[in-house]
Coordinates of C-alpha atoms and ligand atoms in Angstrom, one line a residue:
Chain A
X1 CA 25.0 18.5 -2.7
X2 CA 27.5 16.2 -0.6
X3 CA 28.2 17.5 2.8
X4 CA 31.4 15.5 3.3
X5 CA 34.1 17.4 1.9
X6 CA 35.7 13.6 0.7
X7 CA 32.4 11.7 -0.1
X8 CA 34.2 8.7 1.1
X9 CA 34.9 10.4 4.4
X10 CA 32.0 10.7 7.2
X11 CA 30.8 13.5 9.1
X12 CA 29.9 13.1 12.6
X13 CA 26.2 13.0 13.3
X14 CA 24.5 13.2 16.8
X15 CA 21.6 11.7 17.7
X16 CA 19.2 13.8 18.8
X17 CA 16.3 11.1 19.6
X18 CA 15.5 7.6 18.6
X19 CA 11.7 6.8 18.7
X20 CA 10.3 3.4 17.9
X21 CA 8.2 3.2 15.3
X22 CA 7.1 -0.8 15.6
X23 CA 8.9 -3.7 17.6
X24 CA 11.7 -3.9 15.2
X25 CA 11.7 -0.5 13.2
X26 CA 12.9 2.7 14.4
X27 CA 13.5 6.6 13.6
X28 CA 16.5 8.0 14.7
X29 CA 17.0 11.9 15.0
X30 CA 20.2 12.9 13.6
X31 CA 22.1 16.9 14.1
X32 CA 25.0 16.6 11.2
X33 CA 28.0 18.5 11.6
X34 CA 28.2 20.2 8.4
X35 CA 29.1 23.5 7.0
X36 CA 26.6 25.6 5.7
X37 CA 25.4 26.3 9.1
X38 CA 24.8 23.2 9.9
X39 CA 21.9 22.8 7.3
X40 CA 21.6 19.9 5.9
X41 CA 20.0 19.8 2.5
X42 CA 18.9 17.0 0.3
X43 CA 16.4 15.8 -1.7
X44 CA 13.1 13.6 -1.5
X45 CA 14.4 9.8 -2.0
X46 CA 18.0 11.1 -1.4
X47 CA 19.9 8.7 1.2
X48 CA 22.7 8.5 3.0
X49 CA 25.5 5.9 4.5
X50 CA 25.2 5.5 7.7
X51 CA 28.1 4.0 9.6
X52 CA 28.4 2.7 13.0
X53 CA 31.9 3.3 14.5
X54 CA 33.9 -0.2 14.1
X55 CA 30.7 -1.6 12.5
X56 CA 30.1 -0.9 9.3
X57 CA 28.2 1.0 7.2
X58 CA 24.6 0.9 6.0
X59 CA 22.6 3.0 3.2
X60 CA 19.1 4.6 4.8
X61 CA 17.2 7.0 3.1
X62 CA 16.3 10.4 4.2
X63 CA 12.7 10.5 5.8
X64 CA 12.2 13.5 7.6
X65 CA 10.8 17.1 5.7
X66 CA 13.6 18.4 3.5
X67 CA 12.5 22.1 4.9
X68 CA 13.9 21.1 8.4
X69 CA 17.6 21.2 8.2
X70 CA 19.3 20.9 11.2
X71 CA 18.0 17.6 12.3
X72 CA 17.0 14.9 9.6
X73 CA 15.8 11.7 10.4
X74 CA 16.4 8.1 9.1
X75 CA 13.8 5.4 9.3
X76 CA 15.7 2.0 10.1
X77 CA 14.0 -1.9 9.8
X78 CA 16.5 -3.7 12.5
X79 CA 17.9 -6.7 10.3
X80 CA 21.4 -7.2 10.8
X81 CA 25.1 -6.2 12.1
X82 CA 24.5 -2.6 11.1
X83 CA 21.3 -1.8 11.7
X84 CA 21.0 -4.0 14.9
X85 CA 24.5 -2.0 16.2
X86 CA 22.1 1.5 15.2
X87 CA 19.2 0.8 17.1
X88 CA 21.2 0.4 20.0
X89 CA 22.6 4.2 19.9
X90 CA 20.9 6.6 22.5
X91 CA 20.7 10.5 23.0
X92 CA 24.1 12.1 22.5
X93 CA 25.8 9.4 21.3
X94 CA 27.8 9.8 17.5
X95 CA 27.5 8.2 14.0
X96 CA 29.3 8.7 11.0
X97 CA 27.3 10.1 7.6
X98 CA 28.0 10.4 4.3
X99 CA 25.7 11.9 1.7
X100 CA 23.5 12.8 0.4
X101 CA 23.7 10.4 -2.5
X102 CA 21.3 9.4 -5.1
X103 CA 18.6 10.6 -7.3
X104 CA 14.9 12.1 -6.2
X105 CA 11.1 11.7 -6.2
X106 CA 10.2 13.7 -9.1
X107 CA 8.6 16.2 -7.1
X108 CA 8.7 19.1 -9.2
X109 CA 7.8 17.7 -12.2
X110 CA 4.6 16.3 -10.6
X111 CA 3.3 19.8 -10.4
X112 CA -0.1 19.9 -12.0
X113 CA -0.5 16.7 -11.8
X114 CA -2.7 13.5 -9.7
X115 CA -0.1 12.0 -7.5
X116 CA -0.3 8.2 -6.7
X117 CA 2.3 7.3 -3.6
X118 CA 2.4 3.4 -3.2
X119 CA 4.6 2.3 -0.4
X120 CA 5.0 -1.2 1.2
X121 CA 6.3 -1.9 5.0
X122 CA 9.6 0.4 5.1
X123 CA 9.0 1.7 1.8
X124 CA 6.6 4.5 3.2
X125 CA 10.1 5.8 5.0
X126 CA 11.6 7.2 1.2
X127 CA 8.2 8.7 0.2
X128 CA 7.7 10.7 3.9
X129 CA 9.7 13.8 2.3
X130 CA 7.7 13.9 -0.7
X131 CA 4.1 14.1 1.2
X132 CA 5.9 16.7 3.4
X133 CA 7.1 18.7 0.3
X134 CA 3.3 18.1 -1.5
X135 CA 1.8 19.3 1.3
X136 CA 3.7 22.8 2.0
X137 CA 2.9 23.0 -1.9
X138 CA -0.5 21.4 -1.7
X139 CA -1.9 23.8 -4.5
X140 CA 0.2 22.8 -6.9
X141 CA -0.7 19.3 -7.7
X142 CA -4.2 17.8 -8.0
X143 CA -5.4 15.2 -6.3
X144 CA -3.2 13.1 -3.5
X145 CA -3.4 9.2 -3.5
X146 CA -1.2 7.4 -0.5
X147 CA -1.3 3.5 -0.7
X148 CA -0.1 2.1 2.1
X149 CA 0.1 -1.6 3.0
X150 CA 2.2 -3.4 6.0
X151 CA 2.2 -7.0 7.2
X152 CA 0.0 -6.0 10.4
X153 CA -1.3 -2.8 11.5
X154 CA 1.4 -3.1 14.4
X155 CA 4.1 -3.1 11.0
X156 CA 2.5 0.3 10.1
X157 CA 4.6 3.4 10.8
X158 CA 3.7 7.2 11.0
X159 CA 0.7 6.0 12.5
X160 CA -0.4 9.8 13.8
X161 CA 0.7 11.3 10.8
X162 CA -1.0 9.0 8.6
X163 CA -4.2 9.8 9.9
X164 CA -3.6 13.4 10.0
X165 CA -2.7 13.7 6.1
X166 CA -5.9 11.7 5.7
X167 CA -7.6 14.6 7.3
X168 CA -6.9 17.3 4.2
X169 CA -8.9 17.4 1.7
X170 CA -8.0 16.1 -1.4
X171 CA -5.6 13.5 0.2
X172 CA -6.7 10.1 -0.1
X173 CA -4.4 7.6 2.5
X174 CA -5.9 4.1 2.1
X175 CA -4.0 1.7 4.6
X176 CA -4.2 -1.9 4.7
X177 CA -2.5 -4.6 6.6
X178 CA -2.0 -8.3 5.5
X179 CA -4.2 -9.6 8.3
X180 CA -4.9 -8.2 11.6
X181 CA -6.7 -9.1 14.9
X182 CA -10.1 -8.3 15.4
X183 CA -9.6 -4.4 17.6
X184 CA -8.0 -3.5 13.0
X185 CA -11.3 -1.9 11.8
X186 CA -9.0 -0.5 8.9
X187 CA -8.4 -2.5 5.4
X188 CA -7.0 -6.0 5.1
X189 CA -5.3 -7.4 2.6
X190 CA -2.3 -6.4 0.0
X191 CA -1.8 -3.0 -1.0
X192 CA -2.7 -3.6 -4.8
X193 CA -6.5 -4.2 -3.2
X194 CA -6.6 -0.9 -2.6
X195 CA -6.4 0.2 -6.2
X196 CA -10.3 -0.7 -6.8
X197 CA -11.1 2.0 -4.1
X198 CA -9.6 5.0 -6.3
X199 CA -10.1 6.4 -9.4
X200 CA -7.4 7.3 -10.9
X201 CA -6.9 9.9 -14.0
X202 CA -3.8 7.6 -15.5
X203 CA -2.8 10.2 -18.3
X204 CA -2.5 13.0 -15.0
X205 CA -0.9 10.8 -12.8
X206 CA 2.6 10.5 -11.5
X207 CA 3.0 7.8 -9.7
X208 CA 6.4 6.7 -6.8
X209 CA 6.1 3.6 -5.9
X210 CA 8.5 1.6 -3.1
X211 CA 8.7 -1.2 -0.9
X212 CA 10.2 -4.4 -2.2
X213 CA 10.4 -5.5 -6.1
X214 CA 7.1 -8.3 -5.8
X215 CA 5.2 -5.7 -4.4
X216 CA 6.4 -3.0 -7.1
X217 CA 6.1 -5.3 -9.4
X218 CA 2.3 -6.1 -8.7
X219 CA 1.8 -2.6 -8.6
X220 CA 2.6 -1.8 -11.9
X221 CA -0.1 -4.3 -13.1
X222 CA -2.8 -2.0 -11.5
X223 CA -1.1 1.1 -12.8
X224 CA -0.9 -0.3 -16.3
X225 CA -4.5 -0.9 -16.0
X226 CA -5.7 2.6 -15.1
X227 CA -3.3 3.5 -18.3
X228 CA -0.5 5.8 -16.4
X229 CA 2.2 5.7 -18.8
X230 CA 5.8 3.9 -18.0
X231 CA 7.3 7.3 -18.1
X232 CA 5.7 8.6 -15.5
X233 CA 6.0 6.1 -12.7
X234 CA 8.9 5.5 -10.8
X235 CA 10.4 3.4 -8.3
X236 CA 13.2 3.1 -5.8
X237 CA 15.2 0.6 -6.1
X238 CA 17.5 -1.0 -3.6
X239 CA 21.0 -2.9 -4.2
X240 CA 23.7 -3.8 -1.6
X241 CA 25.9 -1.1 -1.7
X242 CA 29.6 -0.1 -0.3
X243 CA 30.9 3.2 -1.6
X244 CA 27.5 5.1 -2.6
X245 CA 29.3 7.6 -5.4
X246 CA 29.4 4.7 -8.7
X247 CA 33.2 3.8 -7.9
X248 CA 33.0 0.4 -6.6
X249 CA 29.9 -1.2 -8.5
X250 CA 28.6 -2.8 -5.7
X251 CA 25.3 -1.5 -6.6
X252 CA 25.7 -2.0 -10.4
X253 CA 22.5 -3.0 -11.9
X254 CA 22.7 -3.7 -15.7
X255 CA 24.6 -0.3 -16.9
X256 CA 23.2 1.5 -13.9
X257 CA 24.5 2.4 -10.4
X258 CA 21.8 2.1 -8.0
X259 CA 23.8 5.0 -5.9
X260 CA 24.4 6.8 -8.7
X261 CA 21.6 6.8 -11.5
X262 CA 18.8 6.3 -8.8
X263 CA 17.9 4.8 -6.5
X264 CA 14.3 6.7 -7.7
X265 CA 14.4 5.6 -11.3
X266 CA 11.9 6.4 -14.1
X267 CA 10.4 2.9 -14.7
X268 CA 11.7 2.6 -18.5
X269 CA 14.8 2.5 -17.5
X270 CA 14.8 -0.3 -15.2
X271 CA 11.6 -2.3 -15.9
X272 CA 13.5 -4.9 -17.0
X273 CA 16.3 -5.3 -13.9
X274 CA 13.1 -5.5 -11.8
X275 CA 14.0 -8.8 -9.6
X276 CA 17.7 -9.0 -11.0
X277 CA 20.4 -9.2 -8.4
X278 CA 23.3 -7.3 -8.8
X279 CA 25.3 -8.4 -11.6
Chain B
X1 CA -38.3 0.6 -1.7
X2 CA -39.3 0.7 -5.2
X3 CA -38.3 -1.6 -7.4
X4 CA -37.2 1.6 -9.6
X5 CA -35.2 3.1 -7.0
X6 CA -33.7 -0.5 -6.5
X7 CA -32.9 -0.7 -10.0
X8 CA -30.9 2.6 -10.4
X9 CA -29.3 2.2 -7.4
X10 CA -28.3 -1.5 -8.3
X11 CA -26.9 -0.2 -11.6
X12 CA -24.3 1.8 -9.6
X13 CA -22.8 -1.4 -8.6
X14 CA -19.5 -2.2 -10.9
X15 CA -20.4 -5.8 -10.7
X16 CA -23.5 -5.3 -12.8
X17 CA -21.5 -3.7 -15.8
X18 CA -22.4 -4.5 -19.2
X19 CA -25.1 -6.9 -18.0
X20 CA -28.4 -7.3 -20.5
X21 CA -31.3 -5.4 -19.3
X22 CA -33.1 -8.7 -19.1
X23 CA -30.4 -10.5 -16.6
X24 CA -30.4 -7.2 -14.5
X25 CA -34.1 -7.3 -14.4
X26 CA -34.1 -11.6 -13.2
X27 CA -31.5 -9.9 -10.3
X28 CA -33.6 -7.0 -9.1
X29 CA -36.0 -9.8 -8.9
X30 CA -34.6 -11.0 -6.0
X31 CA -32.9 -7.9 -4.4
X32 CA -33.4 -6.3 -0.9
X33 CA -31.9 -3.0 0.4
X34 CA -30.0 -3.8 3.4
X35 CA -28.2 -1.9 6.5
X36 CA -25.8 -3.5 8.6
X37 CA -24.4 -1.5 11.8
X38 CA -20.7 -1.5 13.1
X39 CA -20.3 -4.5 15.1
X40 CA -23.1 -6.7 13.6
X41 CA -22.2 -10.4 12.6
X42 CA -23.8 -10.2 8.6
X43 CA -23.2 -14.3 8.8
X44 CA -21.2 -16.9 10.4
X45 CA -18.8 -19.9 9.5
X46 CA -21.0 -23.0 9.0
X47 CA -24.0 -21.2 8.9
X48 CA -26.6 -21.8 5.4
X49 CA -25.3 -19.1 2.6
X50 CA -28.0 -18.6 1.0
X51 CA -27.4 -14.7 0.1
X52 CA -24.7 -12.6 -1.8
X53 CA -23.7 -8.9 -0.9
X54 CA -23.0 -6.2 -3.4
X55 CA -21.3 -3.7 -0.9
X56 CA -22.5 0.2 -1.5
X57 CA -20.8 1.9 1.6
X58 CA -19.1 0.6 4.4
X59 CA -16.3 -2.6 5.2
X60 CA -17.0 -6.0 6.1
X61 CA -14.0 -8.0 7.6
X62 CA -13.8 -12.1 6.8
X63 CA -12.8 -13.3 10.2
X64 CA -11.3 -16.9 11.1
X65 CA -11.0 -18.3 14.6
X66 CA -8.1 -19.4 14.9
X67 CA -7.8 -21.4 18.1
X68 CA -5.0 -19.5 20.5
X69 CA -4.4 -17.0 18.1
X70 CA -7.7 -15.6 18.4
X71 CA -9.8 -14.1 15.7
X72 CA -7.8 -12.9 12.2
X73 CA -8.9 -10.6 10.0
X74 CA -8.4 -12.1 6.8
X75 CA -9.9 -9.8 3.9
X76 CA -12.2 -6.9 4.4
X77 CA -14.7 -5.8 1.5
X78 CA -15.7 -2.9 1.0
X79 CA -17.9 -0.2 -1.8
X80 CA -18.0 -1.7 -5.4
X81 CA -16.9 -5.6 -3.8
X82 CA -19.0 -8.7 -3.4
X83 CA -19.6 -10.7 -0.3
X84 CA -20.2 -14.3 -0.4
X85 CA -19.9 -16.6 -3.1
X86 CA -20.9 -19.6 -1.5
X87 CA -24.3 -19.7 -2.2
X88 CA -23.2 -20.3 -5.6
X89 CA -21.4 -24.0 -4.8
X90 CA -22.7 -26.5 -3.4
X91 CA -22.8 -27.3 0.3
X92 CA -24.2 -23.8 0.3
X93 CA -22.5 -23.0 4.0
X94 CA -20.1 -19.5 4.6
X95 CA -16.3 -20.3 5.1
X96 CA -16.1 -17.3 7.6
X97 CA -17.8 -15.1 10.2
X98 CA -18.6 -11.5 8.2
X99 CA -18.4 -8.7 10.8
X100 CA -19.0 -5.0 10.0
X101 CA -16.6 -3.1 10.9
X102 CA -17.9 -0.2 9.5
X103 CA -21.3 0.8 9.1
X104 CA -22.7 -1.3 5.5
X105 CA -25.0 -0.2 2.7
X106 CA -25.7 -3.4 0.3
X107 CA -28.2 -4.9 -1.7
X108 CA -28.1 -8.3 -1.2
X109 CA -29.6 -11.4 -3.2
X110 CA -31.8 -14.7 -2.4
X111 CA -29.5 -17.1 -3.6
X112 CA -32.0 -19.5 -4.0
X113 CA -34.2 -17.6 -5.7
X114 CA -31.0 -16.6 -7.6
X115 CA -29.9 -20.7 -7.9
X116 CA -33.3 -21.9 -9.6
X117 CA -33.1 -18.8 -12.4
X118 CA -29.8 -19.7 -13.2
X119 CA -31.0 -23.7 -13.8
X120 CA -33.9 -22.4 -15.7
X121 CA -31.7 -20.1 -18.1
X122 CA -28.1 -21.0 -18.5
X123 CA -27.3 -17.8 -20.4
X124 CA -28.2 -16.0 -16.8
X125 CA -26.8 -19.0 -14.6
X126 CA -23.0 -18.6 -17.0
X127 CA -22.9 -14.7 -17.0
X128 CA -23.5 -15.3 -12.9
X129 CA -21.0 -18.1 -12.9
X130 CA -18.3 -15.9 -15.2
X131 CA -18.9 -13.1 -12.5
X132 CA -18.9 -14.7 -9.7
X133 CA -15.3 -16.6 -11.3
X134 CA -13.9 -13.4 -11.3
X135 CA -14.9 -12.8 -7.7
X136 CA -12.9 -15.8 -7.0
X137 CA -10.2 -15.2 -8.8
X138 CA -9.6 -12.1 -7.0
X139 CA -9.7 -13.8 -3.6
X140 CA -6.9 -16.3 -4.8
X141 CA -4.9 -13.9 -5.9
X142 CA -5.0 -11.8 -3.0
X143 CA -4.7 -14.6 -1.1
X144 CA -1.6 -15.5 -3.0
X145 CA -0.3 -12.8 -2.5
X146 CA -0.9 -12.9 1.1
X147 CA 0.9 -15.7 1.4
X148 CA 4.1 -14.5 -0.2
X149 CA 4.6 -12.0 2.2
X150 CA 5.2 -8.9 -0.2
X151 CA 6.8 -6.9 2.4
X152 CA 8.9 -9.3 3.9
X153 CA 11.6 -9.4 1.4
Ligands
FAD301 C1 19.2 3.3 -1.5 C2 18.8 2.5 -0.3 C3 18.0 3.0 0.7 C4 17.7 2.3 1.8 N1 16.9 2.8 2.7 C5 16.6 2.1 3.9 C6 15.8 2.7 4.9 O1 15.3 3.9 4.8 N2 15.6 2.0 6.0 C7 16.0 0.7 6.1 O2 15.8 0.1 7.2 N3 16.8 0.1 5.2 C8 17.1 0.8 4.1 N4 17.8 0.2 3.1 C9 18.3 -1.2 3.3 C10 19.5 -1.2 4.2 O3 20.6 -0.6 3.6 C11 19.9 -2.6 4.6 O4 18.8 -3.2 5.3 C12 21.0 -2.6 5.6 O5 22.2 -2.2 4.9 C13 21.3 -4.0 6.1 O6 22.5 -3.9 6.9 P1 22.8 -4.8 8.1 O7 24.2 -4.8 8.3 O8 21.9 -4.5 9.3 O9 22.3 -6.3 7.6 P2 23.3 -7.4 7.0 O10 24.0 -8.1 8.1 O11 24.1 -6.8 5.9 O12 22.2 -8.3 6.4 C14 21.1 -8.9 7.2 C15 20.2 -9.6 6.2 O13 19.5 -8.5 5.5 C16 19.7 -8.7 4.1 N5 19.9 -7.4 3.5 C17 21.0 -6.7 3.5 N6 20.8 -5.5 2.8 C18 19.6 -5.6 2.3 C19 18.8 -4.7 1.4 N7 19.3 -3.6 0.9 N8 17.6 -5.1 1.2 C20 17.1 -6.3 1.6 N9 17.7 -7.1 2.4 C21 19.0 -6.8 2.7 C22 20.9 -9.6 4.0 O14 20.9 -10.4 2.8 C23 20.8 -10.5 5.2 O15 20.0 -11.5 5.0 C24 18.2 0.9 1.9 C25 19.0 0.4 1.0 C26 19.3 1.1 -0.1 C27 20.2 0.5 -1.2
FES302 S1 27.8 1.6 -4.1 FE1 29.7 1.7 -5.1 S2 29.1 1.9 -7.2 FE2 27.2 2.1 -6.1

């Protein structure tokens, strides 16, 4: 459900806190002024457009527990005008939003099942609201695998949280870093390497993969290999995007709208745009 | 320990899988059961390799000097992984210094004990060699992979 009553029309949203996650990544807090109570609802994977007054606009996903809604929070890599002009904003000061937009994590229908989370740098962001919704549901699914793999364990984020959901049982969180100084005791090298410390039960597993298209598409090789079929495994995909409702086919991909159709897609239906630009 | 105990336990190991009972029997013949605490060097760059590591519990990180940089961390090896292939090719010297970084369990291997069986039969010296290529093919592609910066883009 939209919260804007013209989707092309922001609400204003106040920030509430901005924590920094690494040097150049950060969280910000956000209180939405929405009907409803001001309860803002949305799925896992779900994002919104984000725009900086006189800026411009950016898409960021959601990345805080969907079962909090008055704040949500956005996970933001600084990389250029828009996001650079965001991580600038303090407590109290105003953004425009728009959204939710965009498709989920299948999180329902991976009841009963093994979940496999993959996530690479930023990508872990997207996936936070599914590990909060598995675990206020933790008896529905089987076993929990996070895969977690950043340039340097000062690129990791949720670095608390990670190592409390490694603390239940039945939760596996493997994190590696690229390379690391010698105070990393953890895992280094990519995230693919940390496939041969699991076992997985590919017929049983639903796997949500994200992080950028080589590391997805590396991924896939080890989840082929432990047989977990196409249709269930799916991936976020990311295109440039301006309006964020499938009218302006910025983020048209093939005969899909990123915005629109995903960005969490079921990997049959865009295995073959992996590493296509926009057309 | 037993040699029986040695071999069950080195049967665990994924890299023996599918190998002959009479190539596991020419390794066992040159196996020890070895510990390893947090903060131990297992070897150092330069130093003879002369051994191999079949990890059973624990991490090992590869460390390189690397002048003002300091020491990087570049792979760590853990249960079910090899350390050290360079007993196998000649000069015979480690590449890295291999620190635990976790307390290790590991069989390891006299490579030269391990060298001269594999010159005296060649069906035990290639099913090493096509193991061992694996190993190394592995480390190449994680190093590639490494180097293309997956999260970067
Ligand atoms: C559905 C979706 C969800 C997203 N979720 C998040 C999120 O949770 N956190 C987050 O930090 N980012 C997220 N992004 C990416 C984010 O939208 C862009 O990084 C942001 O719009 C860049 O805007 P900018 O003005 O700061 O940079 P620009 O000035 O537009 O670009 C700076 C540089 O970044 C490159 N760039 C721009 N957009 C992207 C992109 N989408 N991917 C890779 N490189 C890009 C440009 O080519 C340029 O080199 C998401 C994108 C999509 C499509
Ligand atoms: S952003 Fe306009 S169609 Fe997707």
């Amino acid at each position: 459900m939209v919260h804007n009553i013209d989707p092309m029309i922001p609400i204003p949203a106040h920030i509430r806190r901005v924590n920094w996650e690494t040097e150049d990544t950060f969280t910000l807090l956000l209180e939405p002024e929405c009907g409803n109570n001001n309860k803002f609802q949305f799925l896992p994977g779900q994002f919104n457009m984000l725009y900086a007054f006189g800026i411009g606009e950016s898409a960021i996903s959601i990345s805080s527990d969907p079962f909090k809604k008055n704040t949500i929070s956005h996970t933001i890599h600084r990389l250029g005008i828009v996001t650079n002009s965001l991580s600038q904003l303090k407590h109290g000061d105003t953004i425009g939003l728009r959204g939710p937009f965009g498709s989920g994590w299948p999180v329902e229908n991976a009841k009963g099942m093994d979940v496999c989370i993959v996530a690479g740098g930023i990508g872990l962001a997207p996936l936070r609201p599914v590990i909060y919704s598995i675990l206020r549901s933790r008896k529905k699914y089987r076993k929990i695998f996070l895969l977690y793999g950043a340039r340097s364990p000062l690129d990791l984020l949720y670095r608390a949280e990670l190592e409390q959901w490694g603390k239940f049982p039945d939760i596996h969180v493997l994190i590696t870093a690229d390379h690391g100084d010698s105070s990393w005791k953890g895992n280094v090298g990519v995230v693919t390497k940390l496939f041969s410390y699991i076992k997985l039960d590919g017929f049983r597993t639903t796997a949500m993969i994200c992080g950028p298209e080589i590391m997805m598409k590396f991924t896939l090789q080890e989840l082929q290999q432990y047989g977990v079929p196409p249709n269930q495994i799916f991936i976020s995909m990311e295109r440039n995007m301006k309006c964020g409702i499938g009218l302006c086919g910025h983020c048209q991909c093939g005969p899909k709208f990123v915005c629109k159709d995903g960005p969490v897609f079921p990997l049959p239906q865009v295995s073959h745009l992996l590493d296509k630009k926009e057309i | 320990m037993a040699i029986k105990d040695l071999s069950e336990i080195l049967q665990t190991h994924p890299f023996v899988n599918d190998l002959t009972e009479q190539h596991l029997q020419t390794l066992i013949s040159c196996v020890t059961n070895v510990r390893f605490s947090e903060g131990t060097y297992i070897f150092h760059e330069g130093e003879e390799a002369d051994k191999f590591y079949l990890i059973r519990a624990g991490r090992v990180a590869l460390e390189i000097h690397a002048g003002k940089k300091g020491i990087i961390r570049v792979q760590t090896i853990g249960p079910g992984e090899v350390l050290g292939w360079s007993w196998l090719i000649s000069p015979y010297r480690w590449h890295y210094d291999a620190c635990v970084v976790e307390d290790v369990r590991a069989l390891t291997f006299d490579g030269k004990c391990l060298r001269t069986k594999c010159e005296t039969d060649h069906n035990f010296g290639y099913e090493m060699l096509k193991r061992f290529s694996q190993v190394l093919e592995q480390n190449l592609k994680a190093t590639r992979m490494q180097l293309l910066d997956i999260y970067g883009s």
